[in-house]
Amino acid sequence: MKTTLSLSPAAQFETECLVAVVLDRAEADPSKKSQGAKEKQKSDAYVASEDKAVQQAAADLLSSGDLTGKTFETSWLHKPTGLKAKRLLLIGGGKAKKFAAADLRKLAGAAVRALKARNVHSLAFLAPKGIPAEEAVCAIVEGAFIGDFDSDTYKSDRKDQKMDSVTVIVATGDQSSLQRALDEARIIGESQNFTRDLVNEPSNQMTPTILANRAQAMCKETGLKCEVYGADKIKELKMGAFWGVAQGSDEAPALIVMRYEPAGAPEKPVLGLVGKGITFDTGGISIKPADGMEKMKYDMAGGATMIGVMRAIALLKPKIKVIGIVCATENMPSGKAQKPGDIQTAMSGKTIEIINTDAEGRLVLADGLCYARQLGCTHLIDAATLTGAVVVALGYANAGVFASDDDFYNRFKAAIDKAGEKMWRLPLGDEYLDAMRSSIADLQNTGGRWGGASTAAAFLKEFAEETPWIHLDIAGTAWMEDAKPWIAKGPSGIAVRSLIEFAREFGNL
Ligand code: BES
Ligand code: MN
Ligand code: ZN
């Protein structure tokens, strides 16, 4: 998808489709509500642009009252008077007062998807007033990439419709800084889709070895150092928890280490990004029910997230060292598989009694986190499709965030908000460890029925130890169960943007 910037008047721009945002400036009237009446609140819709020609073209539609500005409401005009565009797409963004960059990102995705469905492959999006120009450019470009992704890779009649070109039209601003915003947003959007491509693959097309090869190819292209280790090294490093999961599979595991070490970066901090890369989770000997098991191909989403983030970091070049680690393996039952009751010694020396072989993510991450510390990481973030419990707690709307350090959390929270992603902090605490005391080893790998997202996190914290650490449980958010106007069904790429944003800010300390 080509992305370009235009500072010329919208009316003069020749395009298949000009897209403009319509907002509703009417405010909710509380007196109406109290009457309990079904009376519809009247909207007061307007085109969110100073461009007179566009306002003029939309004037009749607006005065007809057909447009309300409701979010994702779309109206089409063909051969709009006074515009060089072949079509004008007016897309609703909701109440003007609440309209923010995160909404704009979704509108851009929705516009791309609506146009693709109609066989239109290029558009020009008019940056709406009310959002600072650079932020708007960024949101529109990211949103367009997100909307452009489809997951039907293996359909033989796949249309493989891609948007060819997206132009962002900005009324005024500094050309070079707007162009920079556009180029950076492009890197971010492409990296998010790179992650989604990895997650979308079924397990027979995305073994640990293939995942490692994809990471290696990406690193080669972007100039990152990449090392991939197999079973021998995992055993040599005494990663007994990781190996305990990997030992049951015929597919070779992979320990993927990606390094971004820019010249002139300070010795510290070193950010460590650790991803769960279970390319298929059967549950192992504690096997999962058949119903829905096919979804466990996305159990490597945390690992794919870190690979996509490292790609963006390599291209955006923040002034900070970052090490990405992915612990990739299948979790299979077999004659070689670990069994409930087995005891594994993790790299850190802690012993773990395996109660349930389906709690495998925390095992591979325990050693991944420990290894990251050994490599000198001063700050750790992991991402994992770790628990069904986080889906019970937060549904599909929010990822779970756990943090051992409030300062670190606050900085990360700022990145989440800037990236327009939804995550919710959940508690950690030694109380959660009590349920994981083993009578025979240091820890058990499960902690009973309740508070499963927090017990899993508390388990991980035992391996992050004193290093400031954040854990993202993306089990409920890494896969879209349904399509939305702005995004296809399938892999979401959750956390990629927040992590990129965080790494960039962290480099500015
Ligand atoms: N990969 C699963 C968690 C998961 C659930 C991811 C739903 C995506 C959607 C994880 O390895 C797992 O099986 N967790 C168990 C832990 C339990 C055995 C303590 C769970 O959540 O049931
Ligand atoms: Mn599992
Ligand atoms: Zn799993």
XYZ file of C-alpha atoms and ligand atoms in Angstrom:
533
model
C 0.000 0.000 0.000
C 1.437 3.304 -1.100
C 1.038 6.131 1.383
C 1.398 9.761 0.453
C 0.809 13.147 1.943
C -0.924 16.059 0.253
C -1.095 19.640 1.391
C -3.057 20.848 -1.616
C -6.784 21.686 -1.424
C -9.036 18.639 -1.184
C -11.266 19.852 -3.990
C -8.375 19.714 -6.463
C -7.288 16.222 -5.550
C -8.038 13.561 -8.145
C -8.907 10.299 -6.430
C -11.235 7.329 -6.660
C -12.665 8.404 -3.357
C -12.276 11.294 -1.003
C -13.101 10.388 2.605
C -14.261 12.991 5.095
C -15.307 12.623 8.719
C -18.730 13.720 9.901
C -19.171 14.548 13.573
C -22.152 15.316 15.720
C -21.852 18.473 17.764
C -25.135 17.938 19.607
C -24.582 17.229 23.267
C -26.521 14.698 25.246
C -29.419 16.427 26.946
C -29.852 14.928 30.418
C -33.376 16.365 30.807
C -34.540 14.162 27.940
C -33.245 11.038 29.608
C -35.002 11.754 32.888
C -38.311 11.949 31.100
C -37.685 8.346 30.109
C -39.070 9.221 26.716
C -38.016 7.285 23.650
C -37.688 10.622 21.938
C -34.643 10.539 19.745
C -32.007 13.064 20.546
C -31.590 15.294 17.536
C -28.159 15.232 16.030
C -26.282 18.182 14.665
C -23.918 16.721 12.120
C -21.186 18.588 10.266
C -18.153 17.799 8.141
C -15.059 18.014 10.311
C -13.044 20.092 7.877
C -12.496 23.745 7.061
C -12.545 22.889 3.379
C -15.361 24.928 1.867
C -15.681 22.786 -1.270
C -16.130 19.600 0.737
C -18.615 21.267 3.056
C -20.497 22.472 0.017
C -20.540 19.026 -1.578
C -22.008 17.528 1.586
C -24.386 20.393 2.331
C -27.580 18.856 0.925
C -27.015 15.545 2.629
C -26.391 17.309 5.904
C -29.406 19.555 5.722
C -31.628 16.608 4.760
C -30.985 15.193 8.209
C -29.984 11.848 6.709
C -26.554 12.202 8.207
C -26.343 11.910 11.955
C -22.583 11.471 12.383
C -23.121 8.233 14.231
C -19.926 6.196 14.461
C -19.253 4.208 11.245
C -22.364 5.550 9.520
C -21.408 5.880 5.863
C -22.898 7.912 3.006
C -21.664 7.940 -0.539
C -21.842 10.652 -3.128
C -20.871 10.019 -6.726
C -19.404 12.795 -8.849
C -19.649 15.246 -5.943
C -20.162 18.770 -7.215
C -17.109 20.970 -7.045
C -14.681 18.142 -6.251
C -12.261 16.350 -8.550
C -12.798 13.118 -6.617
C -14.954 10.451 -8.282
C -16.707 9.727 -5.001
C -17.083 11.333 -1.626
C -17.401 8.990 1.339
C -18.728 10.638 4.469
C -18.051 8.570 7.527
C -19.497 9.209 10.965
C -17.161 9.621 13.929
C -19.686 10.092 16.739
C -19.894 12.990 19.163
C -17.474 15.771 18.338
C -16.602 16.311 21.986
C -15.390 12.761 22.429
C -13.702 12.337 19.076
C -10.046 11.365 19.472
C -7.157 9.925 17.487
C -8.118 6.386 18.513
C -11.523 6.891 16.847
C -9.901 8.346 13.748
C -7.665 5.265 13.467
C -10.763 3.080 13.373
C -12.514 5.303 10.841
C -9.548 5.026 8.491
C -9.648 1.241 8.844
C -13.404 1.227 8.258
C -13.046 3.426 5.156
C -10.417 1.090 3.714
C -12.576 -1.965 4.361
C -15.734 -0.351 2.979
C -13.925 0.702 -0.191
C -12.202 -2.618 -0.741
C -15.582 -4.325 -0.504
C -16.669 -2.121 -3.393
C -13.577 -2.781 -5.471
C -12.146 0.663 -4.928
C -8.411 0.549 -4.322
C -7.288 4.051 -3.677
C -8.521 6.802 -1.436
C -7.643 10.196 -0.060
C -8.509 10.762 3.576
C -9.102 14.301 4.705
C -7.491 14.814 8.119
C -10.319 16.124 10.324
C -9.922 19.335 12.237
C -9.832 19.017 15.984
C -6.980 16.512 16.038
C -3.420 17.855 15.744
C -2.245 17.273 12.162
C 0.676 14.940 12.915
C -1.411 12.814 15.227
C -4.132 12.652 12.597
C -1.711 11.580 9.875
C -0.378 8.886 12.156
C -3.819 7.575 13.105
C -5.087 7.545 9.516
C -2.068 5.678 8.154
C -1.963 3.132 10.983
C -5.709 2.609 10.726
C -5.506 2.136 6.960
C -2.903 -0.619 7.351
C -4.951 -2.312 10.052
C -8.049 -2.216 7.853
C -6.158 -3.493 4.834
C -5.292 -6.816 6.456
C -7.396 -9.891 5.665
C -6.940 -13.360 7.108
C -8.342 -15.485 4.269
C -4.866 -16.434 3.032
C -5.765 -20.026 2.219
C -9.010 -19.528 0.309
C -8.453 -20.676 -3.253
C -10.829 -18.008 -4.531
C -9.173 -15.379 -2.403
C -9.602 -11.993 -3.951
C -6.499 -10.784 -2.157
C -7.799 -7.305 -2.417
C -5.368 -4.784 -1.134
C -5.649 -1.046 -1.013
C -3.168 0.274 -3.574
C -2.802 3.769 -2.313
C -3.827 5.993 0.566
C -3.239 9.735 0.588
C -3.683 11.838 3.668
C -4.825 15.359 2.896
C -3.822 17.914 5.498
C -4.970 21.532 5.391
C -1.848 23.109 6.873
C 1.305 22.083 8.657
C 5.008 21.573 8.345
C 5.556 19.310 5.373
C 8.687 17.599 6.626
C 7.374 16.759 10.079
C 4.091 15.544 8.606
C 6.002 13.383 6.144
C 8.041 11.955 9.023
C 4.841 11.165 10.944
C 3.499 9.403 7.859
C 6.665 7.358 7.325
C 6.779 6.304 10.965
C 3.105 5.363 11.034
C 3.706 3.244 7.984
C 6.464 1.317 9.773
C 4.167 0.796 12.752
C 1.177 -0.312 10.666
C 3.293 -2.690 8.592
C 4.892 -4.155 11.701
C 1.507 -4.773 13.286
C 0.427 -6.577 10.107
C 3.708 -8.512 10.044
C 2.803 -9.854 13.490
C -0.742 -10.630 12.343
C 0.588 -12.581 9.365
C 2.663 -14.763 11.674
C -0.239 -15.350 14.062
C -2.633 -16.143 11.236
C -0.645 -19.160 10.030
C -1.851 -22.589 11.140
C 0.553 -24.706 13.171
C 1.561 -26.877 10.221
C 2.763 -23.736 8.460
C 4.183 -22.074 11.546
C 6.368 -24.501 13.434
C 8.957 -23.156 15.877
C 11.574 -23.577 13.130
C 9.506 -21.617 10.611
C 8.835 -18.887 13.172
C 12.578 -18.670 13.813
C 13.278 -18.488 10.089
C 10.794 -15.666 9.690
C 12.400 -13.798 12.589
C 15.827 -14.361 11.108
C 14.775 -13.096 7.686
C 13.211 -10.000 9.232
C 16.378 -9.344 11.270
C 18.552 -9.685 8.197
C 16.391 -7.227 6.295
C 16.340 -4.632 9.048
C 19.895 -5.019 10.314
C 19.214 -6.689 13.663
C 21.416 -9.385 15.152
C 19.566 -12.650 15.452
C 20.531 -15.931 17.060
C 18.388 -19.047 16.948
C 19.119 -21.891 19.323
C 17.765 -25.438 19.397
C 17.334 -28.182 21.956
C 21.056 -28.522 22.705
C 21.462 -24.920 23.754
C 18.186 -24.964 25.704
C 19.523 -27.899 27.702
C 22.990 -26.374 27.990
C 21.433 -23.226 29.466
C 19.621 -25.516 31.897
C 16.233 -24.229 30.783
C 14.457 -27.164 32.370
C 11.048 -25.476 32.397
C 11.184 -24.595 28.682
C 12.586 -28.017 27.787
C 9.920 -29.757 29.877
C 7.310 -28.373 27.479
C 9.402 -28.930 24.344
C 10.405 -32.520 25.133
C 7.024 -33.938 24.160
C 7.080 -32.666 20.600
C 8.687 -34.069 17.454
C 9.061 -30.527 16.166
C 12.319 -28.918 17.259
C 11.934 -25.983 19.675
C 13.573 -22.634 18.982
C 14.972 -20.027 21.314
C 14.997 -16.846 19.248
C 17.140 -13.912 20.354
C 16.940 -10.620 18.432
C 19.220 -7.769 19.403
C 18.947 -4.084 18.692
C 22.129 -2.393 19.911
C 22.458 0.989 18.211
C 25.802 2.769 18.230
C 25.847 5.456 20.873
C 23.070 3.941 22.977
C 23.740 4.095 26.720
C 24.801 0.867 28.483
C 21.581 1.038 30.480
C 18.649 0.681 30.414
C 18.306 -2.476 28.325
C 14.730 -3.352 27.503
C 13.963 -7.062 27.318
C 10.890 -8.196 25.350
C 9.968 -11.811 25.991
C 7.238 -13.582 24.012
C 5.389 -16.851 24.453
C 5.778 -18.761 21.223
C 3.691 -21.912 21.585
C 3.003 -22.701 17.933
C 0.307 -25.129 19.010
C -1.056 -25.811 22.482
C -2.808 -29.169 22.766
C -2.504 -28.932 26.526
C 0.003 -31.798 26.529
C -0.868 -34.825 28.660
C -3.467 -32.640 30.444
C -5.029 -32.466 27.019
C -7.580 -29.815 26.075
C -11.097 -30.683 24.926
C -11.485 -30.953 21.144
C -14.008 -28.137 21.007
C -12.167 -24.984 20.019
C -8.728 -26.546 20.154
C -8.021 -25.340 16.613
C -7.676 -21.858 18.023
C -4.548 -22.841 19.877
C -2.555 -22.093 16.749
C -2.509 -18.518 17.979
C -0.733 -19.414 21.197
C 2.432 -17.949 19.674
C 0.877 -14.477 19.436
C 3.054 -13.099 22.249
C 6.169 -14.226 20.422
C 4.916 -12.862 17.100
C 4.180 -9.575 18.865
C 7.794 -9.253 19.963
C 9.081 -10.082 16.467
C 6.865 -7.364 14.961
C 7.932 -4.891 17.629
C 11.628 -5.613 17.012
C 11.037 -4.966 13.314
C 9.602 -1.532 14.039
C 12.345 -0.734 16.544
C 15.023 -1.641 13.981
C 13.453 0.793 11.513
C 12.505 3.609 13.891
C 15.857 3.497 15.672
C 15.204 4.688 19.225
C 18.381 5.391 21.242
C 18.120 2.436 23.561
C 19.185 -1.193 23.597
C 16.425 -3.741 23.161
C 16.647 -7.519 23.237
C 13.744 -9.619 21.986
C 13.444 -13.235 23.106
C 10.899 -15.755 21.861
C 10.541 -19.189 23.441
C 9.026 -21.248 20.645
C 7.795 -24.818 20.915
C 4.705 -26.931 20.516
C 2.940 -28.312 23.585
C 2.178 -31.928 22.672
C 1.235 -35.168 24.378
C 3.505 -38.064 23.438
C 5.548 -40.864 24.910
C 8.250 -38.309 25.634
C 5.955 -35.642 27.045
C 6.239 -34.378 30.592
C 3.531 -35.634 32.934
C 1.626 -34.193 35.858
C 3.714 -34.693 38.960
C 7.003 -34.308 37.114
C 9.434 -31.852 38.582
C 11.455 -29.533 36.394
C 14.350 -27.341 37.416
C 14.106 -23.924 35.794
C 17.148 -22.011 34.578
C 17.054 -19.874 37.717
C 17.436 -23.005 39.865
C 13.852 -22.975 41.160
C 12.113 -26.336 41.048
C 8.591 -26.627 39.646
C 6.091 -29.409 40.226
C 4.007 -29.778 37.081
C 0.377 -30.064 38.153
C -1.146 -29.363 34.769
C 0.834 -29.635 31.543
C -1.595 -27.164 29.963
C -0.093 -24.380 32.074
C 2.901 -24.422 29.731
C 3.169 -20.739 28.843
C 4.443 -19.760 32.273
C 7.044 -22.529 32.041
C 8.609 -21.360 28.812
C 8.400 -17.727 29.940
C 10.011 -18.519 33.310
C 13.188 -19.456 31.464
C 12.785 -16.709 28.862
C 12.610 -14.053 31.574
C 15.550 -15.549 33.438
C 17.610 -15.613 30.250
C 16.724 -11.997 29.474
C 18.062 -11.005 32.888
C 21.222 -13.001 32.277
C 21.700 -11.135 28.994
C 21.654 -7.882 30.937
C 18.087 -6.623 30.515
C 17.294 -4.032 33.162
C 13.568 -3.843 32.327
C 11.359 -6.680 31.189
C 8.065 -6.880 29.340
C 6.506 -10.164 28.348
C 3.476 -10.815 26.160
C 1.594 -14.103 26.187
C -1.729 -15.711 25.447
C -1.367 -17.027 28.947
C -4.732 -17.773 30.563
C -8.374 -18.423 29.852
C -8.922 -16.654 33.165
C -7.979 -13.272 31.726
C -10.762 -13.751 29.169
C -13.203 -14.453 32.018
C -12.032 -11.315 33.800
C -11.806 -8.842 30.921
C -13.540 -10.428 27.953
C -12.318 -9.635 24.474
C -12.179 -5.899 25.074
C -9.076 -5.436 27.198
C -5.729 -7.150 27.521
C -4.585 -7.767 31.089
C -1.553 -5.838 32.352
C 0.444 -6.794 35.428
C 3.310 -4.694 36.688
C 5.785 -5.142 39.521
C 6.779 -1.473 39.486
C 4.405 1.506 39.492
C 6.787 3.888 37.732
C 7.369 1.427 34.956
C 3.618 0.828 34.715
C 2.821 4.526 34.498
C 5.228 4.970 31.633
C 3.776 1.973 29.869
C 0.235 3.218 30.467
C 1.085 6.452 28.656
C 2.215 4.351 25.688
C -0.982 2.276 25.726
C -3.080 5.435 25.595
C -1.018 7.032 22.855
C -1.204 3.842 20.793
C -4.979 3.706 21.281
C -5.006 0.145 22.604
C -7.126 -1.167 25.455
C -5.524 -2.823 28.443
C -6.503 -3.023 32.076
C -4.248 -3.432 35.073
C -4.894 -6.485 37.237
C -3.378 -7.268 40.614
C -0.225 -9.110 41.572
C 0.658 -10.056 45.122
C 2.222 -12.748 47.258
C -1.273 -13.946 48.208
C -1.514 -15.441 44.764
C 1.663 -17.408 45.326
C 0.218 -19.203 48.345
C -1.929 -21.332 46.076
C 1.186 -22.381 44.188
C 3.272 -23.738 47.051
C 4.276 -27.310 46.397
C 4.934 -29.874 49.097
C 7.772 -31.353 47.104
C 9.225 -28.473 45.041
C 9.579 -24.686 45.230
C 6.469 -24.003 43.189
C 3.572 -25.709 41.465
C 2.729 -24.560 37.962
C -0.960 -23.949 38.733
C -2.795 -22.259 41.564
C -6.303 -23.585 41.625
C -9.471 -22.343 40.071
C -9.829 -18.710 41.068
C -7.911 -15.641 40.000
C -6.092 -17.624 37.331
C -4.711 -14.618 35.471
C -3.186 -13.257 38.667
C -1.742 -16.591 39.822
C -0.124 -17.073 36.420
C 1.344 -13.579 36.657
C 2.543 -14.181 40.211
C 4.289 -17.318 38.970
C 6.111 -15.322 36.282
C 7.164 -12.686 38.773
C 9.163 -15.344 40.628
C 11.387 -15.446 37.541
C 11.503 -11.723 36.760
C 12.647 -11.411 40.388
C 13.695 -7.857 41.295
C 13.912 -6.597 37.719
C 11.106 -4.124 36.915
C 8.710 -6.170 34.858
C 5.391 -5.916 33.016
C 3.342 -8.878 31.871
C 0.682 -8.633 29.159
C -1.904 -11.408 29.060
C -3.340 -11.182 25.546
C -5.309 -14.462 25.508
C -8.628 -12.645 24.984
C -7.417 -9.917 22.645
C -4.908 -11.445 20.243
C -7.684 -12.937 18.109
C -10.768 -11.076 16.896
C -13.708 -13.463 17.202
C -15.716 -11.339 14.796
C -14.913 -8.791 12.151
C -15.450 -5.151 13.103
C -15.898 -2.306 10.623
C -12.221 -1.387 10.955
C -10.613 -4.796 11.348
C -10.962 -8.296 9.943
C -11.785 -11.361 11.945
C -8.602 -13.135 13.029
C -5.300 -11.940 14.489
C -5.487 -8.439 15.950
C -1.863 -7.512 16.507
C -2.745 -6.278 20.009
C 0.133 -4.781 22.016
C 2.398 -4.224 19.020
C 1.716 -0.480 18.861
C 1.897 0.078 22.621
C 5.223 -1.733 22.847
C 6.690 0.219 19.934
C 5.500 3.479 21.444
C 6.927 2.498 24.809
C 10.336 1.587 23.379
C 10.520 4.908 21.558
C 9.635 6.897 24.660
C 11.955 4.823 26.796
C 14.765 5.823 24.456
C 13.995 9.496 25.109
C 14.623 9.340 28.838
N -2.841 -21.030 25.794
C -3.656 -21.217 26.929
C -4.461 -19.975 27.313
C -5.467 -19.472 26.314
C -6.811 -19.647 26.541
C -5.089 -18.749 25.211
C -7.746 -19.151 25.672
C -6.016 -18.260 24.325
C -7.357 -18.449 24.559
C -2.792 -21.591 28.131
O -1.627 -22.278 27.830
C -3.603 -22.464 29.012
O -3.929 -23.538 28.577
N -3.915 -22.009 30.201
C -4.689 -22.759 31.126
C -4.006 -22.679 32.465
C -4.592 -23.588 33.492
C -4.289 -25.036 33.125
C -4.024 -23.259 34.820
C -6.075 -22.131 31.195
O -6.184 -20.909 31.135
O -7.032 -22.883 31.240
Mn -1.961 -24.393 27.719
Zn -0.856 -22.013 25.968
